[in-house]
Amino acid sequence: MKLLLAIIQDKDSSRLQNKFNKENVRATKLSTTGGFLKSGNTTFIIGIEDERVEEVLSIIKSVCHSREQYMTPPISLDIAMDAHSTHPIEIQVGGATVFVLPVEGFYHF
Ligand code: 2BA
């Protein structure tokens, strides 16, 4: 068995959840926050048999899209303590960041 941690964009989360239910993939959905953008994203915890890992990865790949997002870097001060205005920069987010971990034990009481 493997544990998948899939960090995806909120916009894709309902569709992914529906697809998991349809394909009988058991998952838990968490509301999370990206460390860089400091905005909301969604993390799915998925416990799945080894032979279904590729299937789950391709479901995630087919549902989750990458999108451009803009962020304004924090105002910086130079050595003379003058504030420099900063311009929004474009950032490519997603489709999905997925970790695949081995599972030592699985208990379902
Ligand atoms: P955030 O940390 O909010 O990052 C959002 C997007 O900002 C990233 O998209 C990436 O394009 C950019 N980014 C992140 N850190 C950066 C940096 N130090 N410099 C420049 N650009 C940076 P994704 O790579 O698609 O990541 C989407 C979300 O997945 C991340 O949201 C974070 O919540 C998670 N994530 C990505 N890599 C991770 C990792 N190695 N460990 C844990 N979580 C990760």
Short mmCIF file of N, CA and C and ligand atoms in Angstrom, two decimals:
data_model
loop_
_atom_site.label_atom_id
_atom_site.label_comp_id
_atom_site.label_asym_id
_atom_site.label_seq_id
_atom_site.Cartn_x
_atom_site.Cartn_y
_atom_site.Cartn_z
N MET A 1 0.83 -1.20 0.00
CA MET A 1 0.00 0.00 0.00
C MET A 1 0.87 1.25 0.00
N LYS A 2 0.35 2.31 -0.61
CA LYS A 2 1.07 3.59 -0.65
C LYS A 2 0.14 4.70 -0.13
N LEU A 3 0.77 5.75 0.39
CA LEU A 3 0.02 6.94 0.79
C LEU A 3 0.40 8.06 -0.17
N LEU A 4 -0.60 8.61 -0.82
CA LEU A 4 -0.36 9.73 -1.72
C LEU A 4 -0.81 11.02 -1.05
N LEU A 5 0.05 12.02 -1.09
CA LEU A 5 -0.33 13.36 -0.65
C LEU A 5 -0.35 14.22 -1.90
N ALA A 6 -1.52 14.68 -2.28
CA ALA A 6 -1.65 15.44 -3.53
C ALA A 6 -2.10 16.86 -3.20
N ILE A 7 -1.21 17.82 -3.49
CA ILE A 7 -1.54 19.23 -3.24
C ILE A 7 -2.00 19.83 -4.57
N ILE A 8 -3.23 20.31 -4.56
CA ILE A 8 -3.82 20.80 -5.81
C ILE A 8 -4.49 22.15 -5.58
N GLN A 9 -4.93 22.77 -6.65
CA GLN A 9 -5.62 24.06 -6.51
C GLN A 9 -7.08 23.85 -6.09
N ASP A 10 -7.59 24.76 -5.28
CA ASP A 10 -8.98 24.67 -4.81
C ASP A 10 -9.96 24.50 -5.97
N LYS A 11 -9.66 25.18 -7.09
CA LYS A 11 -10.58 25.16 -8.25
C LYS A 11 -10.78 23.77 -8.81
N ASP A 12 -9.82 22.88 -8.60
CA ASP A 12 -9.92 21.53 -9.15
C ASP A 12 -10.44 20.51 -8.14
N SER A 13 -10.66 20.95 -6.89
CA SER A 13 -10.88 19.97 -5.82
C SER A 13 -12.22 19.23 -5.92
N SER A 14 -13.30 19.94 -6.30
CA SER A 14 -14.60 19.26 -6.37
C SER A 14 -14.61 18.21 -7.46
N ARG A 15 -14.05 18.58 -8.62
CA ARG A 15 -14.01 17.64 -9.74
C ARG A 15 -13.17 16.41 -9.39
N LEU A 16 -12.05 16.65 -8.69
CA LEU A 16 -11.20 15.51 -8.33
C LEU A 16 -11.91 14.62 -7.31
N GLN A 17 -12.58 15.24 -6.35
CA GLN A 17 -13.31 14.47 -5.34
C GLN A 17 -14.40 13.60 -5.99
N ASN A 18 -15.14 14.20 -6.93
CA ASN A 18 -16.19 13.44 -7.63
C ASN A 18 -15.61 12.28 -8.42
N LYS A 19 -14.49 12.55 -9.07
CA LYS A 19 -13.84 11.51 -9.88
C LYS A 19 -13.35 10.36 -8.98
N PHE A 20 -12.77 10.72 -7.84
CA PHE A 20 -12.31 9.68 -6.89
C PHE A 20 -13.50 8.82 -6.44
N ASN A 21 -14.62 9.45 -6.13
CA ASN A 21 -15.80 8.69 -5.68
C ASN A 21 -16.28 7.76 -6.79
N LYS A 22 -16.31 8.29 -8.01
CA LYS A 22 -16.76 7.50 -9.15
C LYS A 22 -15.86 6.28 -9.40
N GLU A 23 -14.55 6.47 -9.22
CA GLU A 23 -13.58 5.39 -9.50
C GLU A 23 -13.26 4.57 -8.24
N ASN A 24 -14.02 4.79 -7.18
CA ASN A 24 -13.83 4.05 -5.94
C ASN A 24 -12.41 4.19 -5.36
N VAL A 25 -11.94 5.43 -5.38
CA VAL A 25 -10.65 5.76 -4.75
C VAL A 25 -10.99 6.47 -3.44
N ARG A 26 -10.54 5.91 -2.32
CA ARG A 26 -10.85 6.52 -1.02
C ARG A 26 -9.86 7.63 -0.72
N ALA A 27 -10.39 8.77 -0.29
CA ALA A 27 -9.51 9.93 -0.07
C ALA A 27 -10.06 10.81 1.03
N THR A 28 -9.17 11.56 1.66
CA THR A 28 -9.54 12.57 2.65
C THR A 28 -9.05 13.91 2.15
N LYS A 29 -9.93 14.90 2.24
CA LYS A 29 -9.62 16.22 1.70
C LYS A 29 -9.30 17.19 2.84
N LEU A 30 -8.18 17.87 2.73
CA LEU A 30 -7.79 18.86 3.75
C LEU A 30 -7.70 20.25 3.11
N SER A 31 -8.13 21.26 3.87
CA SER A 31 -7.90 22.63 3.42
C SER A 31 -6.52 23.05 3.89
N THR A 32 -5.66 23.42 2.95
CA THR A 32 -4.28 23.74 3.30
C THR A 32 -3.90 25.13 2.76
N THR A 33 -2.72 25.58 3.10
CA THR A 33 -2.25 26.89 2.67
C THR A 33 -0.85 26.76 2.09
N GLY A 34 -0.66 27.30 0.88
CA GLY A 34 0.66 27.25 0.25
C GLY A 34 1.63 28.16 0.99
N GLY A 35 2.83 27.67 1.22
CA GLY A 35 3.82 28.43 1.98
C GLY A 35 4.31 29.66 1.24
N PHE A 36 4.32 29.63 -0.08
CA PHE A 36 4.87 30.73 -0.86
C PHE A 36 3.82 31.81 -1.13
N LEU A 37 2.69 31.40 -1.69
CA LEU A 37 1.64 32.38 -2.02
C LEU A 37 0.79 32.74 -0.80
N LYS A 38 0.87 31.91 0.23
CA LYS A 38 0.08 32.11 1.47
C LYS A 38 -1.41 32.17 1.17
N SER A 39 -1.81 31.42 0.14
CA SER A 39 -3.25 31.36 -0.16
C SER A 39 -3.69 29.90 -0.13
N GLY A 40 -5.00 29.72 -0.11
CA GLY A 40 -5.56 28.39 0.10
C GLY A 40 -5.29 27.42 -1.04
N ASN A 41 -5.00 26.19 -0.68
CA ASN A 41 -5.01 25.12 -1.67
C ASN A 41 -5.62 23.89 -0.99
N THR A 42 -5.65 22.77 -1.69
CA THR A 42 -6.32 21.58 -1.16
C THR A 42 -5.34 20.42 -1.20
N THR A 43 -5.30 19.65 -0.11
CA THR A 43 -4.44 18.46 -0.07
C THR A 43 -5.32 17.23 0.12
N PHE A 44 -5.17 16.26 -0.77
CA PHE A 44 -5.86 14.99 -0.62
C PHE A 44 -4.90 13.96 -0.04
N ILE A 45 -5.38 13.20 0.95
CA ILE A 45 -4.65 12.05 1.49
C ILE A 45 -5.33 10.82 0.90
N ILE A 46 -4.55 9.99 0.22
CA ILE A 46 -5.14 8.84 -0.47
C ILE A 46 -4.35 7.59 -0.09
N GLY A 47 -5.01 6.63 0.54
CA GLY A 47 -4.39 5.33 0.80
C GLY A 47 -4.81 4.38 -0.31
N ILE A 48 -3.84 3.81 -1.01
CA ILE A 48 -4.20 3.02 -2.20
C ILE A 48 -3.25 1.84 -2.39
N GLU A 49 -3.79 0.74 -2.92
CA GLU A 49 -2.97 -0.44 -3.20
C GLU A 49 -1.89 -0.08 -4.21
N ASP A 50 -0.73 -0.74 -4.10
CA ASP A 50 0.40 -0.44 -4.99
C ASP A 50 0.00 -0.46 -6.46
N GLU A 51 -0.82 -1.45 -6.83
CA GLU A 51 -1.13 -1.62 -8.27
C GLU A 51 -2.07 -0.54 -8.80
N ARG A 52 -2.63 0.30 -7.90
CA ARG A 52 -3.53 1.36 -8.38
C ARG A 52 -2.89 2.76 -8.34
N VAL A 53 -1.61 2.82 -7.93
CA VAL A 53 -0.96 4.13 -7.81
C VAL A 53 -0.95 4.86 -9.16
N GLU A 54 -0.55 4.16 -10.22
CA GLU A 54 -0.48 4.81 -11.55
C GLU A 54 -1.85 5.32 -11.99
N GLU A 55 -2.89 4.52 -11.71
CA GLU A 55 -4.26 4.92 -12.06
C GLU A 55 -4.64 6.23 -11.35
N VAL A 56 -4.31 6.29 -10.06
CA VAL A 56 -4.66 7.50 -9.29
C VAL A 56 -3.86 8.70 -9.80
N LEU A 57 -2.58 8.48 -10.11
CA LEU A 57 -1.76 9.58 -10.64
C LEU A 57 -2.34 10.10 -11.95
N SER A 58 -2.82 9.18 -12.80
CA SER A 58 -3.35 9.67 -14.08
C SER A 58 -4.70 10.37 -13.89
N ILE A 59 -5.48 9.96 -12.90
CA ILE A 59 -6.72 10.70 -12.60
C ILE A 59 -6.37 12.13 -12.18
N ILE A 60 -5.40 12.25 -11.26
CA ILE A 60 -5.00 13.59 -10.78
C ILE A 60 -4.50 14.43 -11.96
N LYS A 61 -3.69 13.80 -12.80
CA LYS A 61 -3.11 14.52 -13.95
C LYS A 61 -4.19 15.00 -14.91
N SER A 62 -5.22 14.18 -15.09
CA SER A 62 -6.26 14.55 -16.06
C SER A 62 -7.19 15.65 -15.53
N VAL A 63 -7.30 15.75 -14.20
CA VAL A 63 -8.27 16.72 -13.64
C VAL A 63 -7.61 18.06 -13.29
N CYS A 64 -6.36 18.03 -12.84
CA CYS A 64 -5.74 19.24 -12.27
C CYS A 64 -4.94 20.02 -13.31
N HIS A 65 -5.28 21.27 -13.45
CA HIS A 65 -4.65 22.10 -14.48
C HIS A 65 -3.70 23.11 -13.85
N SER A 66 -2.67 23.47 -14.62
CA SER A 66 -1.80 24.55 -14.13
C SER A 66 -2.40 25.88 -14.57
N ARG A 67 -2.22 26.88 -13.74
CA ARG A 67 -2.76 28.22 -14.02
C ARG A 67 -1.74 29.27 -13.65
N GLU A 68 -1.86 30.41 -14.33
CA GLU A 68 -1.00 31.54 -13.97
C GLU A 68 -1.66 32.33 -12.85
N GLN A 69 -0.85 32.72 -11.90
CA GLN A 69 -1.34 33.56 -10.81
C GLN A 69 -0.37 34.72 -10.65
N TYR A 70 -0.88 35.85 -10.20
CA TYR A 70 0.01 37.00 -9.99
C TYR A 70 0.20 37.23 -8.50
N MET A 71 1.42 37.55 -8.12
CA MET A 71 1.66 37.92 -6.72
C MET A 71 2.50 39.19 -6.68
N THR A 72 2.23 40.01 -5.66
CA THR A 72 3.03 41.22 -5.48
C THR A 72 4.05 40.94 -4.39
N PRO A 73 5.35 40.97 -4.78
CA PRO A 73 6.37 40.74 -3.74
C PRO A 73 6.30 41.83 -2.68
N PRO A 74 6.71 41.53 -1.44
CA PRO A 74 6.65 42.55 -0.39
C PRO A 74 7.52 43.75 -0.74
N ILE A 75 7.08 44.96 -0.30
CA ILE A 75 7.86 46.18 -0.56
C ILE A 75 9.23 46.04 0.09
N SER A 76 10.30 46.39 -0.68
CA SER A 76 11.64 46.26 -0.11
C SER A 76 12.20 47.64 0.22
N LEU A 77 13.07 47.70 1.23
CA LEU A 77 13.74 48.95 1.61
C LEU A 77 15.19 48.86 1.18
N ASP A 78 15.72 49.93 0.55
CA ASP A 78 17.15 49.88 0.21
C ASP A 78 17.97 50.39 1.39
N ILE A 79 19.27 50.55 1.18
CA ILE A 79 20.16 50.89 2.29
C ILE A 79 19.82 52.26 2.89
N ALA A 80 19.27 53.17 2.05
CA ALA A 80 18.88 54.51 2.54
C ALA A 80 17.48 54.50 3.12
N MET A 81 16.94 53.30 3.31
CA MET A 81 15.59 53.09 3.87
C MET A 81 14.51 53.67 2.97
N ASP A 82 14.78 53.75 1.68
CA ASP A 82 13.75 54.18 0.72
C ASP A 82 12.94 52.96 0.30
N ALA A 83 11.65 53.15 0.34
CA ALA A 83 10.79 52.04 -0.06
C ALA A 83 10.75 51.94 -1.58
N HIS A 84 10.91 50.75 -2.10
CA HIS A 84 10.79 50.52 -3.54
C HIS A 84 9.48 49.80 -3.82
N SER A 85 8.69 50.41 -4.70
CA SER A 85 7.44 49.70 -5.05
C SER A 85 7.80 48.49 -5.90
N THR A 86 7.04 47.45 -5.74
CA THR A 86 7.32 46.23 -6.50
C THR A 86 6.16 45.95 -7.45
N HIS A 87 6.47 45.29 -8.54
CA HIS A 87 5.45 44.98 -9.54
C HIS A 87 4.98 43.54 -9.37
N PRO A 88 3.71 43.30 -9.70
CA PRO A 88 3.24 41.91 -9.62
C PRO A 88 4.05 41.01 -10.54
N ILE A 89 4.34 39.83 -10.09
CA ILE A 89 5.05 38.87 -10.94
C ILE A 89 4.14 37.68 -11.22
N GLU A 90 4.34 37.10 -12.40
CA GLU A 90 3.49 35.97 -12.80
C GLU A 90 4.09 34.67 -12.28
N ILE A 91 3.24 33.82 -11.70
CA ILE A 91 3.68 32.54 -11.15
C ILE A 91 2.82 31.44 -11.74
N GLN A 92 3.46 30.37 -12.14
CA GLN A 92 2.72 29.21 -12.65
C GLN A 92 2.44 28.27 -11.48
N VAL A 93 1.16 27.99 -11.22
CA VAL A 93 0.81 27.13 -10.09
C VAL A 93 0.18 25.83 -10.59
N GLY A 94 0.63 24.74 -10.02
CA GLY A 94 0.03 23.43 -10.33
C GLY A 94 0.43 22.91 -11.68
N GLY A 95 -0.36 21.98 -12.19
CA GLY A 95 -1.53 21.28 -11.78
C GLY A 95 -1.51 20.61 -10.42
N ALA A 96 -0.52 19.76 -10.08
CA ALA A 96 -0.57 19.08 -8.79
C ALA A 96 0.85 18.75 -8.34
N THR A 97 1.05 18.78 -7.03
CA THR A 97 2.31 18.32 -6.44
C THR A 97 1.97 17.07 -5.64
N VAL A 98 2.58 15.94 -6.01
CA VAL A 98 2.17 14.67 -5.41
C VAL A 98 3.37 13.96 -4.78
N PHE A 99 3.23 13.57 -3.54
CA PHE A 99 4.23 12.75 -2.85
C PHE A 99 3.68 11.34 -2.74
N VAL A 100 4.52 10.33 -3.00
CA VAL A 100 4.11 8.93 -2.85
C VAL A 100 4.96 8.32 -1.74
N LEU A 101 4.29 7.89 -0.66
CA LEU A 101 5.03 7.37 0.50
C LEU A 101 4.68 5.91 0.75
N PRO A 102 5.66 5.14 1.24
CA PRO A 102 5.35 3.76 1.62
C PRO A 102 4.51 3.75 2.90
N VAL A 103 3.67 2.74 3.04
CA VAL A 103 2.82 2.62 4.24
C VAL A 103 3.27 1.40 5.04
N GLU A 104 3.66 1.64 6.29
CA GLU A 104 4.12 0.55 7.15
C GLU A 104 2.96 -0.28 7.68
N GLY A 105 1.88 0.38 8.00
CA GLY A 105 0.71 -0.33 8.53
C GLY A 105 -0.56 0.38 8.14
N PHE A 106 -1.66 -0.38 8.08
CA PHE A 106 -2.95 0.23 7.77
C PHE A 106 -3.99 -0.49 8.63
N TYR A 107 -4.67 0.23 9.47
CA TYR A 107 -5.68 -0.35 10.35
C TYR A 107 -6.98 0.38 10.12
N HIS A 108 -8.07 -0.37 10.00
CA HIS A 108 -9.37 0.23 9.77
C HIS A 108 -10.32 -0.46 10.76
N PHE A 109 -10.50 0.15 11.93
CA PHE A 109 -11.26 -0.52 13.00
C PHE A 109 -12.75 -0.26 12.86
P1 2BA B 1 2.83 27.66 -2.71
O1 2BA B 1 3.94 27.39 -1.76
O2 2BA B 1 1.90 28.77 -2.36
O3 2BA B 1 3.50 27.93 -4.14
C1 2BA B 1 2.71 28.34 -5.24
C2 2BA B 1 3.56 28.46 -6.49
O4 2BA B 1 4.55 29.46 -6.30
C3 2BA B 1 4.34 27.17 -6.82
O5 2BA B 1 3.52 26.32 -7.59
C4 2BA B 1 5.54 27.72 -7.59
O6 2BA B 1 5.20 27.96 -8.95
C5 2BA B 1 5.78 29.06 -6.95
N1 2BA B 1 6.83 29.00 -5.90
C6 2BA B 1 6.80 28.30 -4.75
N2 2BA B 1 7.91 28.53 -4.02
C7 2BA B 1 8.66 29.40 -4.75
C8 2BA B 1 9.93 30.03 -4.54
N3 2BA B 1 10.65 29.81 -3.42
N4 2BA B 1 10.38 30.86 -5.53
C9 2BA B 1 9.67 31.09 -6.64
N5 2BA B 1 8.47 30.53 -6.90
C10 2BA B 1 7.96 29.69 -5.96
P2 2BA B 1 3.64 24.74 -7.41
O7 2BA B 1 5.09 24.35 -7.50
O8 2BA B 1 2.70 24.11 -8.38
O9 2BA B 1 3.19 24.42 -5.92
C11 2BA B 1 1.82 24.50 -5.53
C12 2BA B 1 1.71 24.25 -4.05
O10 2BA B 1 2.16 22.91 -3.78
C13 2BA B 1 2.58 25.13 -3.18
O11 2BA B 1 1.93 26.35 -2.93
C14 2BA B 1 2.75 24.28 -1.92
O12 2BA B 1 1.58 24.38 -1.11
C15 2BA B 1 2.82 22.88 -2.50
N6 2BA B 1 4.19 22.43 -2.70
C16 2BA B 1 4.92 22.53 -3.83
N7 2BA B 1 6.13 21.96 -3.67
C17 2BA B 1 6.17 21.49 -2.41
C18 2BA B 1 7.16 20.79 -1.64
N8 2BA B 1 8.36 20.46 -2.13
N9 2BA B 1 6.85 20.47 -0.36
C19 2BA B 1 5.63 20.78 0.16
N10 2BA B 1 4.66 21.43 -0.51
C20 2BA B 1 4.92 21.78 -1.78
#
